[in-house]
Every structure is written in structure tokens, then in C-alpha cells.
Coordinates of N, CA and C in Angstrom, one line a residue:
M26 N 0.8 -1.2 0.0 CA 0.0 0.0 0.0 C 0.9 1.3 0.0
L27 N 1.9 1.3 0.8 CA 2.8 2.4 0.8 C 3.4 2.7 -0.5
T28 N 3.8 1.6 -1.2 CA 4.4 1.8 -2.5 C 3.4 2.5 -3.5
R29 N 2.2 2.1 -3.4 CA 1.1 2.7 -4.3 C 0.9 4.2 -3.9
L30 N 1.0 4.5 -2.6 CA 0.8 5.9 -2.2 C 2.0 6.7 -2.7
V31 N 3.2 6.2 -2.6 CA 4.4 6.9 -3.1 C 4.3 7.1 -4.6
Q32 N 3.8 6.1 -5.3 CA 3.7 6.2 -6.8 C 2.6 7.3 -7.1
L33 N 1.5 7.3 -6.4 CA 0.5 8.3 -6.6 C 1.1 9.7 -6.3
F34 N 1.8 9.9 -5.3 CA 2.5 11.2 -5.0 C 3.4 11.6 -6.1
D35 N 4.1 10.7 -6.7 CA 5.0 11.0 -7.8 C 4.2 11.4 -9.0
T36 N 3.1 10.7 -9.3 CA 2.2 11.0 -10.4 C 1.6 12.4 -10.3
L37 N 1.3 12.8 -9.1 CA 0.7 14.1 -8.8 C 1.7 15.2 -8.5
D38 N 3.0 14.9 -8.6 CA 4.1 15.8 -8.3 C 4.0 16.3 -6.9
F39 N 3.6 15.4 -5.9 CA 3.6 15.7 -4.5 C 5.0 15.5 -4.0
C40 N 5.3 16.2 -2.9 CA 6.6 16.0 -2.2 C 6.4 15.8 -0.7
Q41 N 7.0 14.8 -0.2 CA 6.9 14.5 1.3 C 8.1 15.3 1.9
L42 N 7.7 16.1 2.9 CA 8.7 17.0 3.6 C 9.3 16.5 4.9
I43 N 8.7 15.4 5.5 CA 9.2 14.8 6.7 C 10.0 13.6 6.3
H44 N 11.3 13.7 6.6 CA 12.3 12.7 6.2 C 12.9 12.0 7.4
A45 N 12.2 12.0 8.6 CA 12.8 11.4 9.8 C 11.7 10.6 10.4
P46 N 12.0 9.6 11.2 CA 11.0 8.8 11.9 C 10.2 9.7 12.8
T47 N 8.9 9.4 12.9 CA 8.0 10.2 13.8 C 7.3 9.3 14.9
H48 N 7.9 8.1 15.0 CA 7.4 7.1 16.0 C 8.7 6.4 16.6
N49 N 8.6 6.1 17.9 CA 9.8 5.5 18.5 C 10.2 4.2 18.0
R50 N 9.5 3.5 17.1 CA 9.9 2.3 16.5 C 10.6 2.5 15.2
G51 N 10.8 3.8 14.8 CA 11.6 4.1 13.6 C 10.7 4.3 12.4
H52 N 9.4 4.4 12.5 CA 8.6 4.6 11.3 C 8.2 6.1 11.2
T53 N 8.0 6.5 9.9 CA 7.5 7.8 9.7 C 5.9 7.7 9.5
L54 N 5.2 8.1 10.5 CA 3.8 8.0 10.5 C 3.1 9.3 10.1
D55 N 3.8 10.4 10.4 CA 3.2 11.7 10.1 C 3.9 12.3 8.8
W56 N 3.1 12.8 8.0 CA 3.6 13.3 6.7 C 3.1 14.7 6.5
V57 N 4.0 15.5 5.9 CA 3.7 16.9 5.4 C 3.9 16.8 3.9
V58 N 2.9 16.9 3.2 CA 2.9 16.8 1.7 C 2.5 18.1 1.0
T59 N 3.3 18.4 0.0 CA 3.0 19.7 -0.7 C 3.2 19.4 -2.2
R60 N 2.5 20.2 -3.0 CA 2.6 20.1 -4.4 C 3.5 21.2 -5.0
L61 N 3.6 22.3 -4.2 CA 4.5 23.4 -4.6 C 5.9 23.1 -4.1
P62 N 6.9 23.7 -4.8 CA 8.3 23.6 -4.2 C 8.2 24.1 -2.7
S63 N 8.8 23.3 -1.9 CA 8.7 23.6 -0.4 C 9.3 25.0 -0.1
G64 N 10.3 25.5 -0.9 CA 10.9 26.8 -0.6 C 9.9 27.9 -0.8
D65 N 8.8 27.7 -1.5 CA 7.8 28.7 -1.7 C 7.0 29.1 -0.5
F66 N 6.8 28.2 0.4 CA 6.0 28.5 1.5 C 6.3 27.8 2.8
I67 N 7.2 26.8 2.8 CA 7.7 26.1 4.0 C 9.0 26.6 4.4
K68 N 9.1 27.2 5.5 CA 10.4 27.7 6.0 C 11.3 26.6 6.5
S69 N 10.7 25.7 7.3 CA 11.4 24.6 7.9 C 10.5 23.5 8.4
T70 N 11.0 22.3 8.5 CA 10.2 21.2 9.1 C 11.2 20.5 10.1
S71 N 10.6 20.0 11.2 CA 11.4 19.3 12.2 C 10.6 18.3 12.9
V72 N 11.3 17.3 13.4 CA 10.7 16.2 14.2 C 11.4 16.2 15.6
D73 N 10.6 16.3 16.7 CA 11.2 16.3 18.0 C 10.6 15.3 18.9
D74 N 11.5 14.6 19.6 CA 11.0 13.5 20.6 C 11.1 14.1 22.0
F75 N 9.9 14.4 22.5 CA 9.9 14.9 23.9 C 9.7 13.8 24.9
Q76 N 9.8 12.5 24.5 CA 9.7 11.3 25.3 C 8.5 11.3 26.3
I77 N 7.4 11.9 25.8 CA 6.2 11.8 26.6 C 5.2 10.9 25.9
S78 N 5.5 10.4 24.7 CA 4.6 9.6 23.9 C 5.4 8.7 23.0
D79 N 4.8 7.7 22.4 CA 5.5 6.9 21.4 C 5.5 7.6 20.1
H80 N 4.8 8.7 20.0 CA 4.8 9.5 18.7 C 5.7 10.8 19.0
F81 N 6.3 11.3 17.9 CA 7.1 12.5 18.0 C 6.3 13.6 17.5
L82 N 6.8 14.8 17.8 CA 6.1 16.0 17.4 C 6.7 16.5 16.0
S83 N 5.9 16.6 15.0 CA 6.3 17.1 13.7 C 5.9 18.6 13.6
R84 N 6.8 19.5 13.3 CA 6.5 20.9 13.2 C 6.9 21.4 11.8
S85 N 6.1 22.3 11.3 CA 6.5 23.0 10.1 C 6.3 24.5 10.2
A86 N 7.2 25.3 9.8 CA 7.1 26.7 9.9 C 6.8 27.2 8.5
L87 N 5.7 27.9 8.4 CA 5.2 28.3 7.1 C 5.5 29.8 6.8
I88 N 5.8 30.1 5.6 CA 6.0 31.5 5.2 C 4.6 32.0 4.6
S89 N 4.2 33.0 5.2 CA 2.9 33.6 4.7 C 3.1 35.1 4.3
A90 N 2.4 35.4 3.3 CA 2.4 36.8 2.9 C 1.0 37.4 3.0
I91 N 0.9 38.5 3.7 CA -0.4 39.1 3.9 C -0.5 40.2 2.9
H92 N -1.4 40.1 2.0 CA -1.6 41.1 1.0 C -2.7 42.1 1.5
H93 N -2.3 43.3 1.5 CA -3.2 44.4 1.9 C -4.2 44.7 0.8
V94 N -5.5 44.6 1.1 CA -6.5 45.0 0.1 C -7.0 46.4 0.6
P95 N -6.8 47.4 -0.3 CA -7.2 48.7 0.2 C -8.8 48.7 0.4
G96 N -9.2 49.3 1.5 CA -10.6 49.4 1.8 C -11.2 50.6 1.1
K97 N -12.5 50.6 1.1 CA -13.3 51.7 0.6 C -13.3 52.8 1.5
R98 N -13.1 54.0 1.0 CA -13.1 55.2 1.9 C -14.5 55.7 2.0
S99 N -14.9 56.1 3.2 CA -16.2 56.7 3.3 C -16.0 57.9 4.3
Y100 N -16.8 58.9 4.1 CA -16.7 60.1 4.9 C -18.1 60.3 5.5
V101 N -18.1 60.7 6.7 CA -19.3 61.0 7.5 C -19.2 62.5 7.9
G102 N -20.2 63.2 7.6 CA -20.2 64.6 8.0 C -21.5 65.3 7.6
T103 N -21.6 66.6 7.8 CA -22.8 67.3 7.4 C -22.5 68.2 6.2
L104 N -23.4 68.4 5.4 CA -23.3 69.4 4.3 C -23.9 70.7 4.7
E105 N -23.2 71.7 4.4 CA -23.7 73.1 4.7 C -24.0 73.8 3.4
A106 N -25.1 74.5 3.4 CA -25.5 75.2 2.2 C -25.1 76.6 2.3

């Protein structure tokens, strides 16, 4: 099944970003998958073992750009004749 999933990812141009075990038995159970080149929006990924569970913590730092959309200007006041 894993081989078919990896083949599907290759077909869809997906990229797995976690390359370290995420379980204490040496398996990678947690995946971060992207279709875009990771440098476009992923700053970093890491796997940390805090030894409180048999699963490790997977972290990803994302790059986000906030685009400012100018708002509509409105004025409130009284007209004097």
C-alpha cells in the first residue's frame, strides 16, 4: 500500500517533507505533503522527541504573505449650504 501511495504522490508531483522517523519504533507515521516547491511557503520542518509519547512532534514553519487590500473610503459629515 505504501508503494502505491508513493507512486500516486510521484504522479501528482507531490513532495513529502518529513524525512525522519515520527514514531519511537523508527517509522514515519506523520507526513507533510506539498505540491508546490517547499521553498515557496515552507520555511522549515522538524521532528522532536519529547519522550512523553511513542509519537514524536512534527513541526512546520510556514511562510505567509499578507496582501493588503485597500478598503473603501467613506466620509461622514454634514453638508452646509
